[in-house]
mmCIF file of C-alpha atoms in Angstrom:
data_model
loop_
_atom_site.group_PDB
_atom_site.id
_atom_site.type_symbol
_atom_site.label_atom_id
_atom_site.label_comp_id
_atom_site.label_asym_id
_atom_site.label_seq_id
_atom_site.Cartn_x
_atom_site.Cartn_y
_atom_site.Cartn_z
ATOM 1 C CA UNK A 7 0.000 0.000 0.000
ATOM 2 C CA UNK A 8 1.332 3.960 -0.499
ATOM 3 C CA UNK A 9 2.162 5.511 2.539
ATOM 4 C CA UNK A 10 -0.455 8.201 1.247
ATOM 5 C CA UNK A 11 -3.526 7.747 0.918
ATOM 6 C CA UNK A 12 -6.636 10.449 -0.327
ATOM 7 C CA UNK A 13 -10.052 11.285 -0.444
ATOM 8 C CA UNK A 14 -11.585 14.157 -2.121
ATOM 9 C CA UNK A 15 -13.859 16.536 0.205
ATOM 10 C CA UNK A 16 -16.052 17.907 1.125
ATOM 11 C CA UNK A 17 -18.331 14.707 0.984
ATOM 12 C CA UNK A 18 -21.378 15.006 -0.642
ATOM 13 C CA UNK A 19 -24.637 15.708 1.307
ATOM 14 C CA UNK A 20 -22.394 16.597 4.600
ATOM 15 C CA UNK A 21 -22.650 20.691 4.939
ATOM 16 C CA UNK A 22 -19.484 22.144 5.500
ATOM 17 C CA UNK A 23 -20.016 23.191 9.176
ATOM 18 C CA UNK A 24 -20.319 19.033 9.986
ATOM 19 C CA UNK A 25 -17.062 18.505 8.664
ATOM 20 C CA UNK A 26 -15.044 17.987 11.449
ATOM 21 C CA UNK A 27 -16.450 14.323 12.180
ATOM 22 C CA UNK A 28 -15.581 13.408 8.229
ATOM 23 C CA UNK A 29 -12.207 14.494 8.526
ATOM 24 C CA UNK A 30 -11.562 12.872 11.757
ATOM 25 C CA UNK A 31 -13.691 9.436 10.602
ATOM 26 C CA UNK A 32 -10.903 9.917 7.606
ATOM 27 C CA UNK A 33 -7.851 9.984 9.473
ATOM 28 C CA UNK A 34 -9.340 7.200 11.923
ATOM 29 C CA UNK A 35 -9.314 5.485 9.113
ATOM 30 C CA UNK A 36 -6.080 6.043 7.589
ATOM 31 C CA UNK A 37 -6.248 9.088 4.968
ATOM 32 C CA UNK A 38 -3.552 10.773 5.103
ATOM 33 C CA UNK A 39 -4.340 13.136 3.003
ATOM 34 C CA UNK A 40 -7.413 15.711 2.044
ATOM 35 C CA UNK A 41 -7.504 16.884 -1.541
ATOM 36 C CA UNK A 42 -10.526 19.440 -2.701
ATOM 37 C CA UNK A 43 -11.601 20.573 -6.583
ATOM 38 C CA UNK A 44 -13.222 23.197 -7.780
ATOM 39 C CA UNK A 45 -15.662 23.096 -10.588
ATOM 40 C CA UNK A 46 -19.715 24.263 -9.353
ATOM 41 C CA UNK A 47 -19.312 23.049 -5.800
ATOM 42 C CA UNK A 48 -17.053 24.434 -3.356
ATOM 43 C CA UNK A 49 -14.213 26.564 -4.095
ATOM 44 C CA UNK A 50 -10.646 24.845 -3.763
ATOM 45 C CA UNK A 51 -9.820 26.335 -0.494
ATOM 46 C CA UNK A 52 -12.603 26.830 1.974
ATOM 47 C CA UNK A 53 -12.732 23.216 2.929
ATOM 48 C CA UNK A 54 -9.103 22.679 3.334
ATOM 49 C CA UNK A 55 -8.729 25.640 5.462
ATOM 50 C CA UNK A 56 -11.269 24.083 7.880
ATOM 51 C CA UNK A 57 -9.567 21.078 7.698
ATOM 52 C CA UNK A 58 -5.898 22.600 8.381
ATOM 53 C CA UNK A 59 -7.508 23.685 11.653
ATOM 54 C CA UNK A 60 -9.359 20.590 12.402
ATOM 55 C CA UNK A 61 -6.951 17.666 11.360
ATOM 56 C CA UNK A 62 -3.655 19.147 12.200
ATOM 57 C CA UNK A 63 -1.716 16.479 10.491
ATOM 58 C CA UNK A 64 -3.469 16.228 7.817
ATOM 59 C CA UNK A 65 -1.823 16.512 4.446
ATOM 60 C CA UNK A 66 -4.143 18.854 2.084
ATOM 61 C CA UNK A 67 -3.744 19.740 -1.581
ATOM 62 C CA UNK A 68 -6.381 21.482 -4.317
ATOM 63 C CA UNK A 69 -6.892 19.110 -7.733
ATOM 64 C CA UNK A 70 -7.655 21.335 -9.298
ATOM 65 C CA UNK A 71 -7.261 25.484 -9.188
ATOM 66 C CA UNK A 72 -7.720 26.455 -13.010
ATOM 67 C CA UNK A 73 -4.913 28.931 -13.672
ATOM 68 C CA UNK A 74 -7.750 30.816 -15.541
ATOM 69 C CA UNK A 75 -10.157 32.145 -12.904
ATOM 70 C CA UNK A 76 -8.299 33.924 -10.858
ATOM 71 C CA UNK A 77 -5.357 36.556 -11.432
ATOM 72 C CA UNK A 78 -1.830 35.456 -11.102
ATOM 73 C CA UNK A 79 -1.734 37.657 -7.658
ATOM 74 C CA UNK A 80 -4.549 36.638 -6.055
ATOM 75 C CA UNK A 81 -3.488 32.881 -6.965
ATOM 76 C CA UNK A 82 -0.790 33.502 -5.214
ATOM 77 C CA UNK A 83 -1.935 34.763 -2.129
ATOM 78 C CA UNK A 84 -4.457 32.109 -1.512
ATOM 79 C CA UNK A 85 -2.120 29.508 -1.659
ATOM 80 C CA UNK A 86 0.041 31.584 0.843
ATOM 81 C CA UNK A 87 -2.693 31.922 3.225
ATOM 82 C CA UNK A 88 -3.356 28.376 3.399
ATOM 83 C CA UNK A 89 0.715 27.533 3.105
ATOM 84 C CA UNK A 90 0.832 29.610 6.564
ATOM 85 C CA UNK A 91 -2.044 28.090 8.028
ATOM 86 C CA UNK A 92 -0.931 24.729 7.151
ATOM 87 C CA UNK A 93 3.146 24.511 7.616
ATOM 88 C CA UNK A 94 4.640 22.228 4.912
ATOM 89 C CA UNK A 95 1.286 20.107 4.619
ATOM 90 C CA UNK A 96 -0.490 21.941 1.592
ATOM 91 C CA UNK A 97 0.200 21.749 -1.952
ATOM 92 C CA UNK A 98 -1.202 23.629 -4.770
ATOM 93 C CA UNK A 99 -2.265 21.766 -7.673
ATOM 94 C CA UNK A 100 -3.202 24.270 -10.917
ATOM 95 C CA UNK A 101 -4.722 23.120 -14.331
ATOM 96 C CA UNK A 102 -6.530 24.514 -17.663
ATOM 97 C CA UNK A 103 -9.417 23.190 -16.754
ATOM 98 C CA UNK A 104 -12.554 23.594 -19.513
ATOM 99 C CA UNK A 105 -13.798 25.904 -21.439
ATOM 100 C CA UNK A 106 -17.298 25.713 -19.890
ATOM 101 C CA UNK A 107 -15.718 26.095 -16.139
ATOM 102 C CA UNK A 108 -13.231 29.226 -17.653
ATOM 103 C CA UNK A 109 -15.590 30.592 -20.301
ATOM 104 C CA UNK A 110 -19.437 30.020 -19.400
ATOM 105 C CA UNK A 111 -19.619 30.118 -16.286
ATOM 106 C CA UNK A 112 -16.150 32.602 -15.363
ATOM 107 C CA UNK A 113 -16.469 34.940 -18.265
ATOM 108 C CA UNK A 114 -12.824 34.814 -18.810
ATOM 109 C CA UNK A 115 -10.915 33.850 -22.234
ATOM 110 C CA UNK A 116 -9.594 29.766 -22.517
ATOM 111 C CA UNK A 117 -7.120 30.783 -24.773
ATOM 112 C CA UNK A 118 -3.558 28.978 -24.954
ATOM 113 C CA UNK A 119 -3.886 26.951 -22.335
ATOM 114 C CA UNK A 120 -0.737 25.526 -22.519
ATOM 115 C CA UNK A 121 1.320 28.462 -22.406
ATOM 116 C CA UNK A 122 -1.091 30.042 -19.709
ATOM 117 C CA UNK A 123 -0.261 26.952 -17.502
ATOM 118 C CA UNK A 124 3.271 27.346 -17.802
ATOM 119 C CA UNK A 125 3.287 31.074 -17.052
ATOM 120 C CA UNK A 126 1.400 30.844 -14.270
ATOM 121 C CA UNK A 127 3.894 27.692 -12.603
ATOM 122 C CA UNK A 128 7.193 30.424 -13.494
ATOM 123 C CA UNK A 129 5.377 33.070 -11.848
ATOM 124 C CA UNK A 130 4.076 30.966 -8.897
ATOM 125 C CA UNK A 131 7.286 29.510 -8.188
ATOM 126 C CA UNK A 132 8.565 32.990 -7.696
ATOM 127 C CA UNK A 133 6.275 34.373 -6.158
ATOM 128 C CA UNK A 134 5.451 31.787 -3.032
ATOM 129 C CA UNK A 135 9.083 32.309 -2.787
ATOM 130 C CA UNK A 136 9.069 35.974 -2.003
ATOM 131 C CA UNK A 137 10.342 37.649 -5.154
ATOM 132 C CA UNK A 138 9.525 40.492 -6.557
ATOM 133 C CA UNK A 139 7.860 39.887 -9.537
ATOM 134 C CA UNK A 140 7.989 42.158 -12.861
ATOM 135 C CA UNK A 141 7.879 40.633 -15.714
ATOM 136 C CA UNK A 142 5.912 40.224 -19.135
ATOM 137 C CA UNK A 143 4.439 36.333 -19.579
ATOM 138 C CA UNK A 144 3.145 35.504 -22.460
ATOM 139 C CA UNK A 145 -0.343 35.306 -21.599
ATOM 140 C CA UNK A 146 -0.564 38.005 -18.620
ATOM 141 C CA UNK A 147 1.871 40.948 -17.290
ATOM 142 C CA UNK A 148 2.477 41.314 -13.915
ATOM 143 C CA UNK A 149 3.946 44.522 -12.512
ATOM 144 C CA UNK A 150 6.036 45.019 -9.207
ATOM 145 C CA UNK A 151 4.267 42.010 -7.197
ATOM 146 C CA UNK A 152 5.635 40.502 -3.893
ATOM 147 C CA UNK A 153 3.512 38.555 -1.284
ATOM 148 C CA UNK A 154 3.344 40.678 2.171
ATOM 149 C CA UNK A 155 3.274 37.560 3.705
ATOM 150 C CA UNK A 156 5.267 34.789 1.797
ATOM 151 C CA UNK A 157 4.825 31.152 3.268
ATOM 152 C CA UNK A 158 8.002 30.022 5.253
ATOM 153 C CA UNK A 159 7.490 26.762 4.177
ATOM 154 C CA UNK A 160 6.672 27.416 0.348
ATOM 155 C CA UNK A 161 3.751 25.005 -1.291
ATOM 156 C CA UNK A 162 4.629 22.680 -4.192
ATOM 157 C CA UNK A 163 3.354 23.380 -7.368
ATOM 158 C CA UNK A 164 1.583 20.592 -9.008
ATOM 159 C CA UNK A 165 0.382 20.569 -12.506
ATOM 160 C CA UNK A 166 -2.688 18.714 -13.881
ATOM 161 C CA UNK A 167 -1.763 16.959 -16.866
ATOM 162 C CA UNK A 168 -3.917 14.758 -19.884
ATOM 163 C CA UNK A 169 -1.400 14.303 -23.200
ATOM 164 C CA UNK A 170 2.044 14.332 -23.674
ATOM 165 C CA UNK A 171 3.185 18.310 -24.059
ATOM 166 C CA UNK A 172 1.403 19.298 -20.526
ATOM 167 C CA UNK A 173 2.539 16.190 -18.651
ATOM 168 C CA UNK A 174 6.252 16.661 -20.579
ATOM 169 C CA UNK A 175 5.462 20.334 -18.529
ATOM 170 C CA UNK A 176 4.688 19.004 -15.169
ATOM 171 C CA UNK A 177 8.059 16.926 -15.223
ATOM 172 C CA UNK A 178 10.063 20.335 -16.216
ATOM 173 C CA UNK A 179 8.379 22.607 -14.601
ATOM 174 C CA UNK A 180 6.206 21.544 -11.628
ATOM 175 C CA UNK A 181 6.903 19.653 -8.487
ATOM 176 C CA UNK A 182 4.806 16.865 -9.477
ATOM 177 C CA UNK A 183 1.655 16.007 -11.742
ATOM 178 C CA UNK A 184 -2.080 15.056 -10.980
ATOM 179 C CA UNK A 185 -3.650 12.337 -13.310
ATOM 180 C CA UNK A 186 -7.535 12.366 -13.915
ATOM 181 C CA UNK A 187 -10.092 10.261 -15.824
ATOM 182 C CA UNK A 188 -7.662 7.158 -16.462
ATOM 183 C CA UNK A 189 -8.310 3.776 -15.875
ATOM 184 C CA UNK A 190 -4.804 1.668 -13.541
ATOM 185 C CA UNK A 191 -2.996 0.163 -16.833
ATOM 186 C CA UNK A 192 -2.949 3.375 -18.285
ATOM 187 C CA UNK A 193 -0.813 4.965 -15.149
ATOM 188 C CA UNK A 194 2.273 3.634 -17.292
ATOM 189 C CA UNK A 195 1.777 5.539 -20.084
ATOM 190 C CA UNK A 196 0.741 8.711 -18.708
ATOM 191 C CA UNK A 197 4.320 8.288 -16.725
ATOM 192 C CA UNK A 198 6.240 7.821 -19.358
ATOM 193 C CA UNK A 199 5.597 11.163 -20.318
ATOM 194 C CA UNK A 200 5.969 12.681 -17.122
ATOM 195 C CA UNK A 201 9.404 11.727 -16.389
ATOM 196 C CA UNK A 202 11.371 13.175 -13.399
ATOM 197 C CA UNK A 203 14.476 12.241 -11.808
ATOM 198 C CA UNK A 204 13.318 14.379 -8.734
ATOM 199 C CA UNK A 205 12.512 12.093 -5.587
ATOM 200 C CA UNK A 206 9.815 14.572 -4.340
ATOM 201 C CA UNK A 207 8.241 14.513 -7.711
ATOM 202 C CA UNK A 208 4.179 13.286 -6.865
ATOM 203 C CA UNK A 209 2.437 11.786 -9.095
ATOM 204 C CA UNK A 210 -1.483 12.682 -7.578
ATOM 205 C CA UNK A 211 -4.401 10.684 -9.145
ATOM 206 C CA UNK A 212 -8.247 11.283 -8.595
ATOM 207 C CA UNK A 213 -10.303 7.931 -8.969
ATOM 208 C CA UNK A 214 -13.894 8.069 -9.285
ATOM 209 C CA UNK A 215 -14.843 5.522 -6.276
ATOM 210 C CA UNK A 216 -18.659 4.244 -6.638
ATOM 211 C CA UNK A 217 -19.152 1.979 -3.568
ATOM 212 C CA UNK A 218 -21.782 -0.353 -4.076
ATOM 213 C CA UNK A 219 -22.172 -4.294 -5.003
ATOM 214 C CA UNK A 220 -25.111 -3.430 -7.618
ATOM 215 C CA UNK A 221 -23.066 -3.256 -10.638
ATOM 216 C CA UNK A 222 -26.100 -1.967 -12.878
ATOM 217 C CA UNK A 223 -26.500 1.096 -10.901
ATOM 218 C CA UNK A 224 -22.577 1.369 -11.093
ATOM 219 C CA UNK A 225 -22.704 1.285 -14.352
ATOM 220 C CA UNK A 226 -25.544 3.287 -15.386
ATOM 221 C CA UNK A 227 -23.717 6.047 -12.895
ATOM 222 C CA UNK A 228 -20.487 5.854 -14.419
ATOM 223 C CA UNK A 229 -21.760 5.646 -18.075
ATOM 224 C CA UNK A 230 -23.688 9.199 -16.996
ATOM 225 C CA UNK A 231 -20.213 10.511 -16.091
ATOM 226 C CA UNK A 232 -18.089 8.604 -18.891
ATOM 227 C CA UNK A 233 -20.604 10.486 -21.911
ATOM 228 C CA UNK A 234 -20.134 14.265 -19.516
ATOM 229 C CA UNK A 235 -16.823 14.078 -19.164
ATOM 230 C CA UNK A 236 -15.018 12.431 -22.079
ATOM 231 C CA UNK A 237 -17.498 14.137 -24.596
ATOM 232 C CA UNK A 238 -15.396 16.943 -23.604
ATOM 233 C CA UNK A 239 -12.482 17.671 -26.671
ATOM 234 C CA UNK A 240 -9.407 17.827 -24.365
ATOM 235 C CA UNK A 241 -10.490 13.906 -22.183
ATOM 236 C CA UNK A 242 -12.092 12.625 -25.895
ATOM 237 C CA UNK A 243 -8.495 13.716 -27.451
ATOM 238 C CA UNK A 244 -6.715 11.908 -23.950
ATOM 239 C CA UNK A 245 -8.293 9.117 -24.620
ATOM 240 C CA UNK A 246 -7.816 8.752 -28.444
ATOM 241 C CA UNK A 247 -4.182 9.275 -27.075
ATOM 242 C CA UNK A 248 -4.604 6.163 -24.366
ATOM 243 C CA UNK A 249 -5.972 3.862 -27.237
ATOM 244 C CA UNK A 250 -9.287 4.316 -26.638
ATOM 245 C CA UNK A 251 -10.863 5.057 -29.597
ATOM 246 C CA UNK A 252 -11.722 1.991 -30.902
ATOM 247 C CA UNK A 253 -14.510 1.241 -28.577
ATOM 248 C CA UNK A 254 -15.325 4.944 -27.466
ATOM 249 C CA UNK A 255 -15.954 6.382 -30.753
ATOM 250 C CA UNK A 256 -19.886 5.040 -30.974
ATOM 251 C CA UNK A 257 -20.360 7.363 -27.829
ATOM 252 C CA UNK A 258 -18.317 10.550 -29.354
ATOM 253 C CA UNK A 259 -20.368 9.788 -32.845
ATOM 254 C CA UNK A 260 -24.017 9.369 -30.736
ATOM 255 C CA UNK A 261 -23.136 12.277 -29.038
ATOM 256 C CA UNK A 262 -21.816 14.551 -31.402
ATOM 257 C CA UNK A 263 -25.353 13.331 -33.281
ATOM 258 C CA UNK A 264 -27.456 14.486 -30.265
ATOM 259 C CA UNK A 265 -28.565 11.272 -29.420
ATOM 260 C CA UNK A 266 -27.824 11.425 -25.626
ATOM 261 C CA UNK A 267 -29.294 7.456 -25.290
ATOM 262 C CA UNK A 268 -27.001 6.033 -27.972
ATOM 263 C CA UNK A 269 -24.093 7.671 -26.835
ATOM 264 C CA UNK A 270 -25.178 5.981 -23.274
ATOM 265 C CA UNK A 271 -25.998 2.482 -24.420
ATOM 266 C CA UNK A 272 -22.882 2.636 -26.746
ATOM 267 C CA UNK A 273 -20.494 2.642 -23.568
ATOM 268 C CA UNK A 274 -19.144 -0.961 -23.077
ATOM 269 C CA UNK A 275 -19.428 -2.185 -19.619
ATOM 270 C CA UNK A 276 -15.756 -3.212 -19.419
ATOM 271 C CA UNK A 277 -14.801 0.670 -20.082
ATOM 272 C CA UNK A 278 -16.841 1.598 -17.515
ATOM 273 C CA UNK A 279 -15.501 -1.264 -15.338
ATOM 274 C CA UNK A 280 -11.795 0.454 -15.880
ATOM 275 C CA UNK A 281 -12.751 4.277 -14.940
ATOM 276 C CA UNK A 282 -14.804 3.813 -12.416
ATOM 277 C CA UNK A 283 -14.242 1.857 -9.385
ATOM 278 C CA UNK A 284 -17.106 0.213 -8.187
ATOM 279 C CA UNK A 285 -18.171 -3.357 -5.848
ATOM 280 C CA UNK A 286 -17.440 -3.584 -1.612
ATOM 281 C CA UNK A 287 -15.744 -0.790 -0.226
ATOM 282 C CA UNK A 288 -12.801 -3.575 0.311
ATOM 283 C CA UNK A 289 -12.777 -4.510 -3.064
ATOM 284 C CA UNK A 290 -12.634 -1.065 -4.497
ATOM 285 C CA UNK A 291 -10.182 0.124 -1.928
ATOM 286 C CA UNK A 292 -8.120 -3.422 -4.080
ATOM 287 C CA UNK A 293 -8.970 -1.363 -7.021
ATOM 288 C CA UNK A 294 -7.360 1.703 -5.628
ATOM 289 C CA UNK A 295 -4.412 0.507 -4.681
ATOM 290 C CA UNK A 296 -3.436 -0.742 -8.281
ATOM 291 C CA UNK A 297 -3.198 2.442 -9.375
ATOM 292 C CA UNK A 298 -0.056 2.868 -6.783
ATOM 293 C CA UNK A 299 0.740 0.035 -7.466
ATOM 294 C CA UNK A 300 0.887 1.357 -11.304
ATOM 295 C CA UNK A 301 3.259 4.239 -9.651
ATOM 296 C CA UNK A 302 0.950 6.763 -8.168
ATOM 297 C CA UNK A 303 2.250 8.268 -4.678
ATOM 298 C CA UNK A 304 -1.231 10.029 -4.093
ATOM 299 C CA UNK A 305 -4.399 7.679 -4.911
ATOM 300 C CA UNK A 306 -7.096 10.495 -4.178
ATOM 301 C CA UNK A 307 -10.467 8.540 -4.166
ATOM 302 C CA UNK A 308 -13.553 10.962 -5.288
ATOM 303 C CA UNK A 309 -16.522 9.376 -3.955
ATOM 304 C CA UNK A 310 -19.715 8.564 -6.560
ATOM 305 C CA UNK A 311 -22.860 8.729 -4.470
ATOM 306 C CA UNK A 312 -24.954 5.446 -3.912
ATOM 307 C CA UNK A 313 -28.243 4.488 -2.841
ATOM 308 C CA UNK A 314 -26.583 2.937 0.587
ATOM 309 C CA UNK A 315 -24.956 6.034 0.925
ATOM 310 C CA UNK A 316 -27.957 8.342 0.513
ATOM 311 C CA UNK A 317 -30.652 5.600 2.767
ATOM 312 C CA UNK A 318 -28.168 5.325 5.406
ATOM 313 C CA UNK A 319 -26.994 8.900 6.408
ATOM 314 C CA UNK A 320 -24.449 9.144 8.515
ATOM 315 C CA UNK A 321 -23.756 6.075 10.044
ATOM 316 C CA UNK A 322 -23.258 4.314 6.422
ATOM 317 C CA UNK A 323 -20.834 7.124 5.907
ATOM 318 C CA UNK A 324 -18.811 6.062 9.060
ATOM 319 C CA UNK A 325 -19.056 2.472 7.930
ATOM 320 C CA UNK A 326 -17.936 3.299 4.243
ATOM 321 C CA UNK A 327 -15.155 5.737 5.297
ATOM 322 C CA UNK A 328 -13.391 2.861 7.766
ATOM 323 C CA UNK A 329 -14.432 0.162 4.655
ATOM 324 C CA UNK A 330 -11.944 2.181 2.310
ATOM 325 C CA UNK A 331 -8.976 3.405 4.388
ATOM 326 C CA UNK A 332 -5.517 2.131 4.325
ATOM 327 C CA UNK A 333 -5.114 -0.611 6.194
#
């Protein structure tokens, strides 16, 4: 097993206020580590900063903060704050993110996402370091910045990667690289891209955890997520890259068609069996760990809700949590 082990929060259907029990039920159980996201929920860094004061040991990181929606500054002194709040336990992982999450719902421009990504890691890497920063990037200009309060302990900077030229980025440029939306045998491949002679290089990876023996409901869950997410251009184009395309392109041709049932029914149940981890909480906490075995250093489970989950409140969500820890 990896000596780290993660769960995405804040749990679903638990407000914010009741967190404290979750994140000590977690690290009763053996999560060492809290990792948040940011898409229509939550922002990235409310519920870690209650958990830096709650779980004190906790490790924390964000998976991700798009380098889009907010300014380079302001970027930078979030991370800071939480940095100072929790001493050489946070890390700050930044991606692209989408066009809908950037453009439609942030009104800002998804333009060169690439090059936005790695201006943003230069300028964070001075910055949490105390510089002064004046400089032109190509996608922004900053002018005459330094944090007031630089973290003594400065976060690493971890990169969210899909296809080879971002994850060739996170190995250069970033102290390590989060994986999303692959199945354990494609770890290997991803990696080989991301190559880094650093020790303290982390490879991060959110799995989509459903936790329930009815396979059919699994499935018909996962193939709902499967036709949102990898519909999308850049996780359709990752997964062309992975191989993929064989037996996905029914669902991308359904879809693109507007037949939203197709596209569902055209999702093989062995594809759905690879992305999203499903059966006892002790057999997908098996599941889990193949991914370190794969080389991950950060398995960060993201649970899927499930009718056991939402019939048995709070004390199924005990049972669950001490069903998937690290033994």
């Amino acid at each position: 097993m990896p000596t780290r082990w993660g769960m995405t929060v804040p749990l679903g259907g638990v407000p914010l206020a009741e967190h404290a029990a979750v994140f000590a039920a977690l690290a009763d159980a053996g999560f060492t580590d809290l990792w948040s996201s940011e898409v229509a929920g939550t922002d990235a860094f409310t519920p870690l900063t209650l958990a830096a004061a709650w779980q004190p040991r906790a490790r924390l990181g964000t998976a991700i903060t798009p380098v889009f929606t907010r300014g380079p500054a302001l970027l930078a002194m979030t991370a800071a704050a939480l940095a100072e709040a929790a001493p050489g336990r946070f890390q700050l992982g930044i991606g692209a993110s989408s066009p809908v999450v950037v453009g439609d719902w942030n009104a800002a421009d998804f333009t060169k996402a690439f090059a936005r990504s790695r201006d943003m890691l230069e300028f964070l890497r001075a910055a949490l370091a105390g510089e002064m920063v004046d400089r032109e990037f190509e996608t922004f200009r900053v002018r005459r910045f330094r944090l007031e309060r630089p973290p003594a302990t400065p976060p690493a900077v971890l990169l969210a990667a899909l296809r080879p030229g971002m994850l060739r980025l996170a190995a250069s440029a970033a102290d390590g690289v989060i994986l999303n939306w692959l199945a354990a045998t494609d770890v290997p491949r991803a990696l080989a891209e991301a190559k880094s002679d650093r020790p303290d290089f982390d490879v991060v990876a959110r799995i989509f955890v459903c936790p329930t023996e009815d396979a059919a409901y699994a499935r018909t869950v996962g193939r709902r997520m499967i036709a949102a997410y990898l519909t999308v251009p850049a996780y359709a184009e990752f997964h062309r890259w992975l191989g993929r395309e064989p037996v996905l392109a029914p669902m991308w041709t359904a879809w693109a068609a507007g037949d939203r049932k197709g596209a569902l029914a055209a999702i093989p149940d062995d594809v759905v069996d690879e992305l999203i981890v499903h059966g006892s909480p002790a057999q997908c906490r098996e599941h889990v760990a193949r991914y370190a075995a794969a080389g991950v250093d950060v398995p960060v489970m993201a649970l899927v809700p499930t009718p056991e989950l939402q019939q048995g409140g709070a004390a199924a969500l005990g049972e669950l949590i001490g069903g998937l820890g690290r033994p």
